[in-house]
Coordinates of C-alpha atoms in Angstrom, one line a residue:
M1 CA -0.2 -0.2 0.4
R2 CA 1.4 3.5 -0.8
T3 CA 2.0 5.8 1.7
G4 CA -0.5 8.2 0.6
T5 CA -3.3 5.7 0.9
R6 CA -2.0 4.8 4.0
I7 CA -2.7 8.5 5.0
V8 CA -6.2 8.9 3.7
A9 CA -7.0 5.9 5.6
A10 CA -5.8 7.2 8.6
A11 CA -7.3 10.2 8.1
A12 CA -10.6 8.7 8.0
G13 CA -9.8 6.2 10.9
L14 CA -9.0 9.1 13.2
M15 CA -12.5 10.2 12.8
A16 CA -14.2 7.0 13.3
G17 CA -16.8 6.4 16.2
V18 CA -18.3 9.8 15.2
V19 CA -18.8 9.8 11.6
V20 CA -17.2 8.1 8.6
L21 CA -15.0 10.9 7.8
A22 CA -11.9 12.3 6.2
A23 CA -12.8 15.9 5.6
C24 CA -12.3 19.7 6.1
A25 CA -14.0 22.9 5.5
G26 CA -13.6 26.6 4.6
S27 CA -17.1 28.7 2.9
A28 CA -19.0 27.5 0.5
V29 CA -21.9 27.5 -2.5
G30 CA -23.3 24.6 -4.5
S31 CA -25.4 21.6 -4.2
S32 CA -27.9 21.1 -1.2
T33 CA -28.3 17.8 1.0
E34 CA -31.4 16.2 2.3
E35 CA -29.7 16.0 5.8
S36 CA -28.9 19.9 6.1
G37 CA -30.9 21.5 3.5
E38 CA -27.4 23.7 2.8
A39 CA -26.3 24.0 -0.7
V40 CA -22.2 23.5 -0.2
D41 CA -19.8 22.7 -3.0
E42 CA -16.5 23.9 -1.4
I43 CA -15.1 25.0 2.0
M44 CA -12.7 27.3 3.0
I45 CA -10.1 26.9 5.5
G46 CA -7.1 29.9 6.2
A47 CA -3.9 28.9 7.2
L48 CA -1.5 31.4 8.4
H49 CA 1.7 31.2 8.8
P50 CA 5.5 32.4 8.6
L51 CA 6.1 31.7 4.8
S52 CA 9.0 34.3 4.6
G53 CA 11.2 35.5 7.5
A54 CA 13.2 33.8 10.3
N55 CA 11.0 31.2 10.9
A56 CA 9.9 30.2 7.4
A57 CA 11.2 26.4 7.2
D58 CA 8.8 25.8 9.8
G59 CA 6.0 27.9 8.7
Q60 CA 6.3 26.4 5.0
Q61 CA 6.0 22.9 6.7
M62 CA 3.0 24.1 8.3
S63 CA 1.5 25.1 5.5
N64 CA 2.2 21.7 3.7
A65 CA 0.8 20.0 6.4
A66 CA -2.0 21.9 6.2
Q67 CA -2.5 21.2 2.3
M68 CA -1.7 17.4 3.1
A69 CA -4.8 17.4 5.3
V70 CA -6.9 19.2 3.2
D71 CA -5.9 16.7 0.5
A72 CA -6.3 13.5 2.0
I73 CA -9.9 14.7 3.0
N74 CA -11.2 15.4 0.0
E75 CA -9.5 12.1 -2.0
A76 CA -11.3 10.2 1.1
G77 CA -15.0 11.8 -0.3
G78 CA -14.8 15.2 0.9
I79 CA -17.6 16.3 4.0
E80 CA -20.0 13.3 3.5
S81 CA -22.8 15.5 5.6
L82 CA -22.5 18.1 3.2
G83 CA -22.7 16.0 0.1
G84 CA -19.1 15.5 -0.2
A85 CA -18.0 19.4 -0.2
Q86 CA -14.5 19.8 -0.9
L87 CA -12.1 21.6 1.1
V88 CA -10.3 24.6 -0.2
L89 CA -7.0 25.6 1.6
E90 CA -5.8 29.5 1.2
A91 CA -2.2 29.8 2.4
A92 CA -1.2 33.2 4.0
D93 CA 2.0 34.7 4.9
T94 CA 2.0 36.2 8.5
R95 CA 5.7 36.9 7.8
G96 CA 6.1 36.5 11.4
E97 CA 4.5 39.9 12.5
P98 CA 1.5 40.3 14.4
E99 CA 0.4 43.2 12.2
T100 CA 0.4 41.3 9.1
G101 CA -1.2 38.3 10.8
Q102 CA -4.2 40.3 11.6
S103 CA -4.4 41.9 8.2
E104 CA -4.0 38.5 6.5
A105 CA -6.7 36.9 9.2
T106 CA -9.3 39.9 8.2
R107 CA -8.5 39.1 4.5
L108 CA -9.4 35.7 4.7
I109 CA -12.4 35.7 6.6
Q110 CA -13.7 38.6 4.0
E111 CA -13.1 35.9 1.3
G112 CA -15.1 33.3 3.0
A113 CA -12.9 31.2 5.4
A114 CA -15.0 29.4 7.4
A115 CA -12.5 28.6 9.9
L116 CA -8.6 29.4 10.5
V117 CA -5.5 27.7 11.6
G118 CA -2.2 29.2 12.7
S119 CA 0.3 30.5 13.4
Y120 CA 3.2 29.7 14.9
Q121 CA 4.4 32.8 16.7
S122 CA 2.0 33.6 20.3
G123 CA 2.1 37.5 19.2
T124 CA 0.7 36.6 15.9
S125 CA -2.0 34.3 17.3
A126 CA -3.1 36.8 19.7
N127 CA -3.9 39.3 17.1
I128 CA -5.8 36.5 14.7
A129 CA -7.3 35.6 17.6
S130 CA -8.9 39.0 18.4
V131 CA -10.0 39.3 14.5
A132 CA -11.5 35.5 14.8
E133 CA -13.7 36.8 17.8
R134 CA -14.7 39.8 16.5
S135 CA -16.0 38.0 13.4
S136 CA -17.3 34.9 15.0
V137 CA -14.8 32.5 13.1
P138 CA -13.4 29.4 14.6
F139 CA -9.5 30.1 15.0
V140 CA -7.4 26.6 16.0
M141 CA -4.4 27.4 17.1
D142 CA -1.4 24.9 16.3
V143 CA 1.7 26.1 17.7
S144 CA 1.2 29.4 20.1
A145 CA 2.0 28.8 24.0
L146 CA 1.5 32.0 25.5
D147 CA -1.0 31.2 28.1
S148 CA -2.6 34.8 27.7
I149 CA -4.0 34.5 24.5
L150 CA -6.5 32.4 26.2
E151 CA -7.2 34.3 29.0
Q152 CA -9.2 37.2 27.3
G153 CA -12.7 35.6 27.4
Y154 CA -12.6 34.7 23.9
T155 CA -15.1 31.6 22.8
Y156 CA -13.8 31.1 18.9
S157 CA -10.2 30.4 19.6
F158 CA -8.5 26.8 20.7
R159 CA -5.5 25.7 21.1
I160 CA -4.2 21.5 20.6
Q161 CA -0.7 22.3 22.1
P162 CA 0.2 22.9 25.8
S163 CA 0.3 26.2 26.9
A164 CA 3.9 27.3 28.2
S165 CA 2.5 27.0 31.9
M166 CA 1.7 23.7 31.5
M167 CA 4.7 22.4 29.5
G168 CA 6.3 24.1 32.7
T169 CA 4.5 21.9 35.3
Q170 CA 4.6 18.6 33.2
S171 CA 8.5 19.1 32.7
A172 CA 8.9 19.5 36.5
D173 CA 6.9 16.3 37.2
Y174 CA 8.9 14.5 34.7
L175 CA 12.1 15.6 35.9
A176 CA 11.2 14.7 39.4
E177 CA 9.8 11.5 38.8
I178 CA 12.9 10.0 36.3
S179 CA 15.7 11.5 38.9
E180 CA 13.8 9.6 42.0
A181 CA 13.6 6.8 40.1
S182 CA 17.1 7.1 39.4
D183 CA 17.8 7.0 42.8
T184 CA 19.4 10.4 42.5
P185 CA 16.4 13.2 43.2
V186 CA 17.3 16.6 41.8
T187 CA 17.3 19.2 45.2
Q188 CA 18.4 22.2 43.2
V189 CA 18.1 23.5 39.6
G190 CA 19.7 26.1 37.7
Y191 CA 16.9 27.6 35.5
L192 CA 17.9 29.9 32.2
Y193 CA 15.5 31.2 30.4
E194 CA 14.8 33.5 27.3
Q195 CA 13.3 37.1 28.6
G196 CA 9.8 36.8 26.7
N197 CA 6.3 36.0 27.8
F198 CA 7.2 32.1 26.6
G199 CA 10.3 31.8 28.8
E200 CA 9.3 33.7 32.0
S201 CA 5.8 31.7 32.0
A202 CA 7.6 28.1 31.6
Y203 CA 10.0 29.3 34.3
Q204 CA 7.3 30.4 36.6
A205 CA 5.3 27.6 36.2
F206 CA 7.9 25.0 36.4
A207 CA 9.4 26.4 39.6
A208 CA 6.3 26.4 41.6
Q209 CA 5.8 22.7 40.5
A210 CA 9.6 21.9 41.7
E211 CA 8.8 23.6 45.1
Q212 CA 6.1 20.7 45.4
F213 CA 8.6 18.0 45.1
G214 CA 10.9 19.6 47.3
M215 CA 13.5 21.1 44.4
T216 CA 14.7 24.8 44.8
V217 CA 15.3 26.6 41.6
D218 CA 18.0 28.5 42.3
P219 CA 19.8 30.5 40.1
A220 CA 16.8 31.5 37.6
I221 CA 18.3 34.0 35.1
S222 CA 16.8 35.5 32.2
Y223 CA 18.5 36.1 29.1
D224 CA 18.6 38.1 25.6
P225 CA 17.9 34.7 23.5
A226 CA 20.0 36.9 20.5
S227 CA 22.9 36.4 22.7
S228 CA 25.6 34.7 21.1
D229 CA 27.5 33.7 24.2
L230 CA 25.9 32.7 27.4
S231 CA 28.9 31.7 29.2
T232 CA 28.7 34.1 32.1
Q233 CA 25.0 32.6 33.0
V234 CA 26.2 28.7 32.6
Q235 CA 29.1 30.1 35.0
Q236 CA 26.6 31.3 37.7
V237 CA 24.6 28.0 37.7
A238 CA 28.0 25.9 37.9
A239 CA 29.0 27.8 40.9
S240 CA 25.5 27.5 42.5
G241 CA 25.8 23.9 43.1
A242 CA 22.9 23.0 41.2
Q243 CA 22.5 19.5 39.8
V244 CA 20.1 20.4 36.8
L245 CA 20.3 22.9 34.4
A246 CA 16.6 23.8 32.7
V247 CA 16.6 25.7 29.6
S248 CA 13.7 27.3 27.9
G249 CA 14.5 28.9 24.8
Y250 CA 15.1 28.6 21.1
Y251 CA 17.2 27.1 18.9
N252 CA 20.2 29.3 18.6
D253 CA 20.5 30.3 22.2
G254 CA 20.1 26.8 23.4
L255 CA 23.0 25.5 21.3
A256 CA 25.1 28.4 23.0
I257 CA 24.4 27.4 26.3
A258 CA 25.1 23.6 25.1
R259 CA 28.3 25.2 23.8
A260 CA 29.3 26.9 27.3
V261 CA 27.9 23.7 29.4
S262 CA 30.4 21.7 27.1
S263 CA 33.3 23.8 28.4
I264 CA 32.1 24.9 32.1
A265 CA 29.8 22.6 33.8
P266 CA 29.7 19.2 31.7
D267 CA 29.2 17.3 34.5
L268 CA 25.8 18.2 35.7
D269 CA 23.5 15.4 36.5
A270 CA 21.5 16.9 33.2
V271 CA 20.9 19.4 31.0
F272 CA 16.8 19.6 30.8
G273 CA 15.2 21.1 28.3
V274 CA 12.0 22.8 29.2
A275 CA 9.7 23.2 26.0
N276 CA 12.9 24.2 24.6
G277 CA 13.4 24.6 21.0
G278 CA 16.3 23.3 20.2
Y279 CA 17.3 20.4 22.3
D280 CA 14.8 17.7 20.5
Q281 CA 15.8 19.1 16.9
P282 CA 17.9 16.6 14.6
R283 CA 20.4 19.4 13.6
F284 CA 20.9 20.0 17.4
V285 CA 22.7 16.4 17.0
T286 CA 25.1 17.9 14.2
D287 CA 25.7 21.4 15.9
A288 CA 26.2 20.7 19.2
P289 CA 29.4 19.7 21.2
N290 CA 29.5 15.8 21.6
G291 CA 26.6 15.7 19.5
G292 CA 24.2 16.7 21.9
E293 CA 24.6 13.5 23.9
N294 CA 22.4 12.8 26.9
Y295 CA 20.6 16.5 26.5
F296 CA 16.7 16.2 27.5
D297 CA 14.0 18.1 26.3
A298 CA 10.3 17.7 27.7
N299 CA 8.2 19.2 25.1
Y300 CA 5.1 18.7 22.8
H301 CA 6.1 16.1 19.9
W302 CA 4.6 13.7 17.4
D303 CA 4.1 10.8 18.6
V304 CA 6.5 8.1 17.1
T305 CA 5.0 5.2 18.6
N306 CA 1.5 6.3 16.6
E307 CA 1.0 4.2 13.3
A308 CA -0.7 7.1 11.7
S309 CA 1.9 9.5 13.0
V310 CA 5.1 7.4 11.2
A311 CA 2.7 7.0 8.3
L312 CA 2.4 11.1 8.0
S313 CA 6.0 11.3 8.6
E314 CA 7.4 8.7 5.9
Q315 CA 4.5 10.8 3.4
Y316 CA 6.0 14.0 4.1
E317 CA 9.8 13.3 3.7
E318 CA 8.5 11.3 0.3
E319 CA 7.0 14.4 -1.0
F320 CA 9.3 17.1 0.4
G321 CA 12.6 15.6 1.3
E322 CA 12.8 16.4 4.6
P323 CA 11.9 15.2 8.0
I324 CA 8.4 16.6 9.1
R325 CA 8.7 18.7 12.1
T326 CA 6.2 18.6 15.3
S327 CA 5.1 21.5 14.3
A328 CA 3.5 20.8 11.0
V329 CA 2.1 17.4 12.4
L330 CA 0.5 20.0 14.8
T331 CA -0.9 22.0 11.6
Y332 CA -1.9 18.7 10.5
D333 CA -4.0 17.7 13.7
A334 CA -5.7 21.1 13.9
V335 CA -7.2 20.9 10.0
M336 CA -8.3 17.3 10.7
L337 CA -10.0 18.7 14.0
I338 CA -12.0 21.4 12.3
A339 CA -12.6 19.0 9.7
Q340 CA -14.2 16.3 12.2
A341 CA -16.1 19.8 13.3
I342 CA -17.3 20.6 10.0
E343 CA -18.6 16.9 9.0
E344 CA -20.4 16.5 12.7
A345 CA -21.6 19.9 12.3
G346 CA -22.7 19.5 9.0
S347 CA -22.9 23.2 8.2
S348 CA -20.6 25.6 6.8
D349 CA -22.2 28.2 9.4
T350 CA -19.0 29.4 11.6
A351 CA -21.0 29.2 15.1
A352 CA -22.1 25.5 14.5
I353 CA -18.5 24.7 13.4
R354 CA -17.2 26.3 16.7
D355 CA -19.8 24.5 18.7
A356 CA -18.6 21.5 17.3
I357 CA -14.9 22.4 18.0
A358 CA -15.7 22.9 21.4
A359 CA -17.3 19.7 22.0
T360 CA -14.4 17.4 19.9
T361 CA -12.8 14.2 21.1
Y362 CA -10.4 14.3 18.1
E363 CA -7.8 11.7 18.3
P364 CA -4.0 13.7 17.4
L365 CA -0.8 12.6 16.3
V366 CA 0.9 14.4 18.6
V367 CA 1.6 13.1 22.0
N368 CA -1.8 14.1 24.0
D369 CA -3.4 12.5 27.3
G370 CA -6.3 11.5 25.5
P371 CA -8.5 12.8 22.8
V372 CA -8.4 16.5 22.5
S373 CA -10.9 17.9 24.7
F374 CA -11.0 21.8 25.5
D375 CA -12.1 23.6 28.5
E376 CA -14.1 26.7 28.5
T377 CA -11.2 28.8 27.6
G378 CA -10.1 26.7 24.7
Q379 CA -7.2 24.9 26.0
N380 CA -7.1 21.5 24.9
S381 CA -7.0 19.9 28.7
N382 CA -5.3 16.8 27.8
A383 CA -2.5 18.5 25.9
S384 CA 1.0 16.8 27.0
V385 CA 4.6 16.9 26.3
V386 CA 6.8 14.0 26.0
V387 CA 10.6 13.6 27.6
M388 CA 13.2 13.2 24.8
Q389 CA 16.7 12.6 25.0
V390 CA 19.5 12.6 22.5
Q391 CA 21.3 9.0 22.6
E392 CA 23.5 7.8 20.2
G393 CA 23.0 10.4 17.4
S394 CA 19.5 10.2 17.7
V395 CA 16.6 12.2 19.6
L396 CA 14.4 9.6 21.0
Q397 CA 11.4 9.3 23.3
V398 CA 12.1 8.0 26.8
Y399 CA 9.5 9.0 29.2
P400 CA 6.7 8.2 30.4
E401 CA 7.5 4.4 29.5
D402 CA 4.2 4.1 27.3
L403 CA 5.4 6.5 24.7
A404 CA 9.3 5.6 25.2
E405 CA 11.2 4.2 22.1
S406 CA 14.4 3.8 24.6
P407 CA 15.2 3.9 28.6
Y408 CA 16.3 6.8 29.4
L409 CA 20.1 7.7 30.9
Y410 CA 19.8 9.6 34.4
P411 CA 22.3 11.0 35.7
A412 CA 23.1 12.2 32.0
P413 CA 26.4 14.4 31.9
V414 CA 26.6 15.9 28.9
G415 CA 30.5 15.9 28.8

């Protein structure tokens, strides 16, 4: 069986139990159905991602994945409850700019988008969410961690991934469990975090949860993620006597910290990424000292133990010549979830689609503690992280045990 065929089958399987589905959504005109009485040939979904600028590599993957989801649904027969209505994807370039994201979201809604997905940067998603709310059009965030986006009382915005605070809390849980199970319980953690809202939120949540396990978080140091040399901050952690260094940041600053650790503090019990944008990336293994061996990262990730996730990964690499990133899998999930909602609503009406999204029990391809289930704020309450570790040149899932490809190593000095 071709991998692409497996993806279409997986698309239908993911939605089974609610309806026989492999469909997606947008605005419409066309043939009416006996069930709904609606005349719908096509439904538009607007996808907003940074297709240019510093994050274009992720943005292009996310746009590609959105199109793959739409194609899988259409190949499997479209939206059956609307007589086989086809999905149409309109991709917009946010350029990673909140103002551009806002104007592009407005344009897509004016052109008839029945739902929006995006957008990678939290600042951009915050602006899109405000537009979606004013326009009463559902917006499903694939990647955007900032807690405050969903603290505005919005009813049309939803987030699949864990928030920054959820990732901080779960990371503290997992570090405590791993270290205690290894008979080397952590009592002191040094924490370096990028100075933006994301880093601050992850740190605050981690520190609060760590206290419950008797772990002191000290020192805690914020830094400019544009810095190329973070050795002073690493030296402060090394001098403090902390057993573990936790790091919340992005790729380049995470790599700068890894280089400093290699020369200053290689004998730490562990370097533990908390929603770190670097330590679970395949290129980190190439760029980091000692191949990044033993580095941990607790982060959202596509589930490598899920057959449908693996099939999607294989199809993506076959079509685009590179490994799929978790951000792209989250986009695929977001479009599939919207499709399921349209199928269940049997309507292209945005309020009906919104209500179906709010009530979803979608089974995602990313790691999740059960089906997607949105709370009253629009946050997926079952969103979860998984602990990954670099082992012998590969980034592997290692904890919790039911998601592990390999046992974790702890203590895990990186020198």
